[in-house]
Short mmCIF file of C-alpha atoms and ligand atoms in Angstrom, two decimals:
data_model
loop_
_atom_site.label_atom_id
_atom_site.label_comp_id
_atom_site.label_asym_id
_atom_site.label_seq_id
_atom_site.Cartn_x
_atom_site.Cartn_y
_atom_site.Cartn_z
CA MET Q 1 -5.83 -20.72 5.04
CA GLU Q 2 -2.77 -18.54 5.69
CA LYS Q 3 -2.97 -15.81 8.27
CA LEU Q 4 -4.25 -12.47 6.97
CA ILE Q 5 -1.83 -9.60 6.46
CA ILE Q 6 -3.50 -6.21 6.91
CA THR Q 7 -1.88 -3.14 5.40
CA ALA Q 8 -3.00 0.27 6.63
CA ALA Q 9 -2.64 3.09 4.10
CA ILE Q 10 -2.92 5.72 6.80
CA CYS Q 11 -2.39 8.99 4.96
CA GLY Q 12 -2.18 8.95 1.16
CA ALA Q 13 -1.32 11.99 -0.91
CA GLU Q 14 -4.75 13.15 -2.04
CA VAL Q 15 -7.21 12.94 0.88
CA LYS Q 16 -7.44 16.04 3.12
CA LYS Q 17 -8.61 17.07 6.58
CA GLU Q 18 -11.52 18.80 4.81
CA HIS Q 19 -12.69 15.26 3.94
CA ASN Q 20 -12.01 13.75 7.38
CA GLN Q 21 -10.41 15.66 10.28
CA ALA Q 22 -8.52 12.53 11.36
CA VAL Q 23 -6.38 12.45 8.18
CA PRO Q 24 -2.81 12.83 9.52
CA TYR Q 25 -0.44 15.59 8.35
CA THR Q 26 2.06 16.22 11.17
CA ILE Q 27 4.68 13.74 12.36
CA GLU Q 28 2.74 13.25 15.61
CA GLU Q 29 -0.50 12.64 13.72
CA ILE Q 30 1.19 10.14 11.38
CA ALA Q 31 2.57 8.24 14.40
CA ARG Q 32 -0.85 8.34 16.12
CA GLU Q 33 -2.62 6.90 13.07
CA ALA Q 34 0.05 4.24 12.51
CA LYS Q 35 -0.29 3.13 16.14
CA SER Q 36 -4.07 3.00 15.96
CA ALA Q 37 -3.83 0.74 12.88
CA TYR Q 38 -1.08 -1.42 14.40
CA ASP Q 39 -2.94 -1.85 17.69
CA ALA Q 40 -6.01 -2.94 15.72
CA GLY Q 41 -4.07 -5.61 13.77
CA ALA Q 42 -2.21 -4.00 10.86
CA SER Q 43 1.26 -5.44 10.28
CA ILE Q 44 2.18 -3.09 7.41
CA ILE Q 45 1.95 0.69 7.22
CA HIS Q 46 1.80 1.98 3.63
CA LEU Q 47 3.33 5.39 4.08
CA HIS Q 48 2.92 8.74 2.37
CA VAL Q 49 3.96 11.85 4.27
CA ARG Q 50 2.86 15.47 4.28
CA GLU Q 51 4.12 18.87 5.29
CA ASP Q 52 2.33 20.23 8.37
CA ASP Q 53 -0.13 22.07 6.08
CA GLY Q 54 -1.08 18.82 4.32
CA THR Q 55 1.01 19.26 1.16
CA PRO Q 56 2.23 15.84 -0.01
CA THR Q 57 6.02 15.48 -0.04
CA GLN Q 58 8.55 12.77 -0.83
CA SER Q 59 11.25 14.55 1.19
CA LYS Q 60 13.73 12.03 2.57
CA LYS Q 61 14.01 14.09 5.76
CA ARG Q 62 10.26 14.05 6.35
CA PHE Q 63 10.08 10.30 5.65
CA GLN Q 64 12.94 9.71 8.08
CA GLU Q 65 11.20 11.74 10.79
CA CYS Q 66 7.88 9.98 10.28
CA ILE Q 67 9.43 6.51 10.12
CA ASP Q 68 11.41 7.17 13.32
CA ALA Q 69 8.22 8.38 15.03
CA ILE Q 70 6.27 5.30 13.89
CA LYS Q 71 9.09 2.97 15.00
CA GLY Q 72 8.99 4.71 18.38
CA VAL Q 73 5.40 3.60 18.97
CA CYS Q 74 5.24 0.33 17.01
CA PRO Q 75 8.85 -0.93 16.74
CA ASP Q 76 8.23 -4.16 14.79
CA VAL Q 77 5.72 -2.90 12.23
CA ILE Q 78 6.65 -3.17 8.53
CA ILE Q 79 6.85 0.27 6.96
CA GLN Q 80 6.24 0.44 3.23
CA PRO Q 81 7.16 3.88 1.86
CA SER Q 82 5.30 4.94 -1.26
CA THR Q 83 7.40 5.58 -4.34
CA GLY Q 84 4.24 6.75 -6.09
CA GLY Q 85 4.02 9.99 -4.13
CA ALA Q 86 1.49 12.37 -5.64
CA VAL Q 87 0.52 12.92 -9.28
CA GLY Q 88 3.03 15.19 -11.04
CA MET Q 89 6.09 14.52 -8.87
CA THR Q 90 9.38 13.74 -10.62
CA ASP Q 91 10.89 10.25 -10.49
CA GLU Q 92 13.84 11.65 -8.56
CA ASP Q 93 11.53 13.10 -5.90
CA ARG Q 94 9.45 9.96 -5.70
CA LEU Q 95 12.48 7.74 -5.03
CA GLN Q 96 13.71 9.82 -2.09
CA SER Q 97 11.38 7.91 0.25
CA ILE Q 98 13.49 4.74 0.09
CA PHE Q 99 16.81 6.40 0.90
CA VAL Q 100 16.08 6.54 4.60
CA ASN Q 101 18.26 4.90 7.23
CA PRO Q 102 17.98 1.96 7.64
CA LYS Q 103 16.68 1.14 4.14
CA PRO Q 104 13.05 0.02 4.17
CA GLU Q 105 12.18 -3.67 3.83
CA PHE Q 106 9.32 -2.99 1.45
CA ALA Q 107 8.23 -0.22 -0.97
CA THR Q 108 5.64 0.27 -3.69
CA LEU Q 109 6.41 -0.18 -7.39
CA ASP Q 110 3.67 1.26 -9.61
CA CYS Q 111 3.69 -0.76 -12.82
CA GLY Q 112 1.90 1.50 -15.30
CA SER Q 113 0.16 4.82 -15.89
CA CYS Q 114 -3.47 5.48 -15.11
CA ASN Q 115 -6.13 8.17 -14.87
CA PHE Q 116 -6.49 9.68 -11.42
CA GLY Q 117 -9.69 11.70 -11.81
CA GLY Q 118 -10.32 15.01 -13.58
CA ASP Q 119 -7.28 15.96 -15.63
CA GLU Q 120 -4.84 13.98 -13.47
CA VAL Q 121 -2.73 11.18 -14.93
CA PHE Q 122 -0.41 9.15 -12.71
CA VAL Q 123 2.56 8.59 -15.04
CA ASN Q 124 4.81 5.53 -14.82
CA THR Q 125 6.72 4.99 -18.07
CA ASP Q 126 8.47 1.70 -18.82
CA ASN Q 127 11.82 3.38 -18.06
CA THR Q 128 10.52 4.71 -14.72
CA ILE Q 129 9.34 1.24 -13.73
CA LYS Q 130 12.62 -0.42 -14.73
CA ASN Q 131 14.67 2.24 -12.96
CA PHE Q 132 12.61 1.95 -9.74
CA ALA Q 133 12.74 -1.88 -9.86
CA GLN Q 134 16.51 -1.86 -10.37
CA THR Q 135 17.02 0.60 -7.52
CA MET Q 136 14.94 -1.58 -5.18
CA LEU Q 137 16.81 -4.70 -6.29
CA GLU Q 138 20.20 -3.05 -5.64
CA ASN Q 139 19.05 -1.91 -2.18
CA ASN Q 140 17.46 -5.22 -1.20
CA ILE Q 141 13.99 -3.69 -0.89
CA LYS Q 142 11.03 -5.96 -1.68
CA PRO Q 143 8.69 -4.25 -4.16
CA GLU Q 144 4.94 -4.42 -3.81
CA ILE Q 145 3.72 -4.30 -7.41
CA GLU Q 146 0.84 -1.81 -7.60
CA VAL Q 147 -1.73 -2.87 -10.19
CA PHE Q 148 -4.47 -0.47 -11.25
CA ASP Q 149 -5.48 -2.59 -14.28
CA LYS Q 150 -4.56 -5.89 -15.92
CA GLY Q 151 -1.93 -4.43 -18.28
CA MET Q 152 0.15 -3.51 -15.23
CA ILE Q 153 0.53 -7.22 -14.40
CA ASP Q 154 1.81 -7.77 -17.95
CA ILE Q 155 4.26 -4.88 -17.61
CA ALA Q 156 5.49 -6.30 -14.27
CA MET Q 157 6.02 -9.71 -15.89
CA ARG Q 158 8.12 -8.11 -18.64
CA VAL Q 159 10.23 -6.39 -15.97
CA PHE Q 160 10.49 -9.77 -14.17
CA LYS Q 161 11.76 -11.41 -17.39
CA LYS Q 162 14.50 -8.76 -17.52
CA ARG Q 163 15.51 -10.02 -14.04
CA LEU Q 164 14.72 -6.72 -12.34
CA LEU Q 165 12.16 -8.40 -10.06
CA LYS Q 166 12.64 -11.53 -7.98
CA ALA Q 167 10.08 -14.30 -7.42
CA PRO Q 168 7.91 -14.80 -5.49
CA LEU Q 169 6.27 -11.52 -6.49
CA HIS Q 170 3.81 -9.61 -4.33
CA PHE Q 171 0.98 -7.70 -6.01
CA ASN Q 172 -1.45 -5.12 -4.67
CA PHE Q 173 -4.63 -4.94 -6.77
CA VAL Q 174 -6.10 -1.45 -6.45
CA LEU Q 175 -9.70 -1.53 -7.60
CA GLY Q 176 -11.95 1.47 -8.04
CA VAL Q 177 -9.46 3.93 -9.57
CA GLN Q 178 -9.05 2.73 -13.16
CA MET Q 179 -10.60 -0.75 -13.17
CA SER Q 180 -13.95 -1.06 -11.45
CA GLY Q 181 -14.25 -2.40 -7.91
CA THR Q 182 -15.93 -5.68 -8.82
CA ILE Q 183 -15.30 -9.22 -7.64
CA ARG Q 184 -15.12 -10.22 -11.32
CA ASP Q 185 -12.16 -7.88 -11.88
CA LEU Q 186 -10.49 -8.98 -8.64
CA SER Q 187 -10.83 -12.65 -9.69
CA PHE Q 188 -9.39 -11.87 -13.12
CA MET Q 189 -6.36 -10.20 -11.50
CA VAL Q 190 -5.80 -13.12 -9.14
CA ASP Q 191 -6.02 -15.58 -12.06
CA SER Q 192 -3.49 -13.51 -14.03
CA ILE Q 193 -0.46 -13.67 -11.70
CA PRO Q 194 2.12 -16.47 -11.29
CA SER Q 195 0.87 -19.16 -8.92
CA ASP Q 196 3.71 -18.67 -6.42
CA SER Q 197 2.83 -14.97 -5.95
CA THR Q 198 1.17 -13.37 -2.95
CA TRP Q 199 -1.41 -10.62 -3.28
CA THR Q 200 -3.37 -7.93 -1.48
CA GLY Q 201 -6.76 -6.50 -2.45
CA THR Q 202 -7.46 -2.77 -2.08
CA GLY Q 203 -10.86 -1.28 -2.79
CA ILE Q 204 -11.14 2.49 -3.19
CA GLY Q 205 -14.07 4.43 -1.74
CA LYS Q 206 -17.27 2.48 -1.23
CA THR Q 207 -15.69 -0.71 -2.60
CA GLU Q 208 -13.20 -0.92 0.30
CA PHE Q 209 -14.95 -3.48 2.51
CA LYS Q 210 -16.40 -5.48 -0.38
CA ILE Q 211 -12.91 -6.00 -1.81
CA ALA Q 212 -11.58 -6.67 1.73
CA ALA Q 213 -14.20 -9.38 2.33
CA ALA Q 214 -13.59 -10.97 -1.08
CA SER Q 215 -9.82 -10.93 -0.55
CA ILE Q 216 -10.24 -12.58 2.86
CA ILE Q 217 -12.41 -15.33 1.36
CA MET Q 218 -10.16 -15.84 -1.68
CA GLY Q 219 -6.99 -16.24 0.41
CA GLY Q 220 -5.42 -12.88 -0.37
CA HIS Q 221 -4.44 -10.10 2.00
CA VAL Q 222 -6.13 -6.75 2.61
CA ARG Q 223 -5.34 -3.04 2.54
CA VAL Q 224 -7.57 -0.39 4.09
CA GLY Q 225 -6.98 3.16 5.34
CA PHE Q 226 -7.71 6.83 4.81
CA GLU Q 227 -5.71 6.85 1.57
CA ASP Q 228 -8.41 4.63 0.09
CA ASN Q 229 -11.59 5.38 2.03
CA ILE Q 230 -12.60 7.67 4.90
CA TYR Q 231 -15.95 6.07 5.87
CA ILE Q 232 -16.54 3.26 8.36
CA GLU Q 233 -20.00 2.78 6.87
CA LYS Q 234 -22.21 4.66 4.44
CA GLY Q 235 -22.33 8.34 5.46
CA LYS Q 236 -20.34 7.84 8.69
CA LEU Q 237 -16.74 9.04 8.81
CA ALA Q 238 -14.17 6.71 10.35
CA LYS Q 239 -12.63 8.08 13.56
CA SER Q 240 -9.22 6.58 12.86
CA ASN Q 241 -7.35 4.17 10.63
CA GLY Q 242 -7.59 1.76 13.55
CA GLU Q 243 -11.35 1.73 13.24
CA LEU Q 244 -11.07 0.69 9.59
CA VAL Q 245 -8.58 -2.07 10.49
CA GLU Q 246 -10.85 -3.30 13.33
CA LYS Q 247 -13.66 -3.79 10.83
CA VAL Q 248 -11.39 -5.95 8.63
CA VAL Q 249 -10.39 -8.00 11.69
CA ARG Q 250 -14.09 -8.60 12.49
CA ILE Q 251 -14.80 -9.76 8.92
CA ALA Q 252 -11.71 -12.00 8.96
CA ARG Q 253 -12.84 -13.63 12.21
CA GLU Q 254 -16.17 -14.56 10.59
CA PHE Q 255 -14.20 -16.49 7.98
CA ASN Q 256 -11.67 -18.02 10.38
CA ARG Q 257 -8.70 -16.03 9.08
CA GLU Q 258 -6.33 -15.26 11.90
CA ILE Q 259 -4.37 -12.02 11.74
CA ALA Q 260 -0.63 -12.07 10.95
CA SER Q 261 1.83 -10.26 13.20
CA PRO Q 262 4.56 -8.22 11.46
CA ASP Q 263 7.06 -11.07 11.79
CA GLU Q 264 4.54 -13.55 10.42
CA ALA Q 265 3.89 -11.16 7.53
CA ARG Q 266 7.63 -11.00 6.80
CA LYS Q 267 7.65 -14.80 6.41
CA LEU Q 268 4.41 -14.96 4.41
CA LEU Q 269 5.79 -12.37 1.97
CA TYR Q 270 9.19 -14.12 1.69
CA PHE Q 271 11.19 -11.10 2.85
CA GLY Q 272 14.90 -11.65 2.31
CA SER Q 273 14.52 -14.45 -0.26
N1 KMH Z 301 -0.88 8.86 -4.82
C1 KMH Z 301 -0.89 8.14 -6.05
C2 KMH Z 301 -0.64 9.09 -7.19
C3 KMH Z 301 1.76 4.41 -4.35
O1 KMH Z 301 1.67 4.74 -3.20
O2 KMH Z 301 2.75 3.82 -4.82
C4 KMH Z 301 0.10 7.05 -6.10
C5 KMH Z 301 0.00 6.03 -5.05
C6 KMH Z 301 0.66 4.73 -5.32
O3 KMH Z 301 -0.55 6.22 -3.98
ZN1 ZN Z 302 -0.09 5.11 -1.89
#
């Protein structure tokens, strides 16, 4: 089987220090958490940024500062800025994260709207998706298609048919937000994408390591991190993103999946093609 690409979603926009003290807010904390994940085996950092008080922001300046700090401690890591940001942000704000210098190699493209708990709805209209896809295409940024339920694959395929996405596509299946975190749902997603695609499995909350293990066995790639889950095991907070990545590496070893370096991940994901 191919080497395993591990993405670390180190920060997110929703989780707070009140949930786990190690959640990073400052530039130094973001760099510390990125390095812990990279040292443990992550080749991709999925990046949200915060103000020092923890407020989520899509400020280009803050992204630039955080990216420069991460590159200072792990120069070859792939940085994947979020264009999802936080619920309620405008499209214009959300897209600021990709206008850093140099342009990122990779960024998220959320391909539909979904419920985000309580009264929150994460809105991605068809026009938003097309606009974001076109902007990424024009700037030579590979999109990671974020899929919170099956309809989002169908939306992505319609955008693909309009030539706003280039094959081979890369999908990230996020289970446990809208669709449930079951192996049945993961299998259905995997069976629903073009056969030349690559994919990552992300389980939210207590489904994180179940979805990680299933993705490892099924030949996909894995995302873990504080954005998705703050526990290393039931009732025990993770000390760092690195600790979460280490656990994935241990599971992967049991199934003979070697871990991809950032350059190997670039090839496996067909960057530049
Ligand atoms: N924070 C969520 C509202 C992404 O990064 O593209 C959106 C999100 C998806 O996390
Ligand atoms: Zn995110």
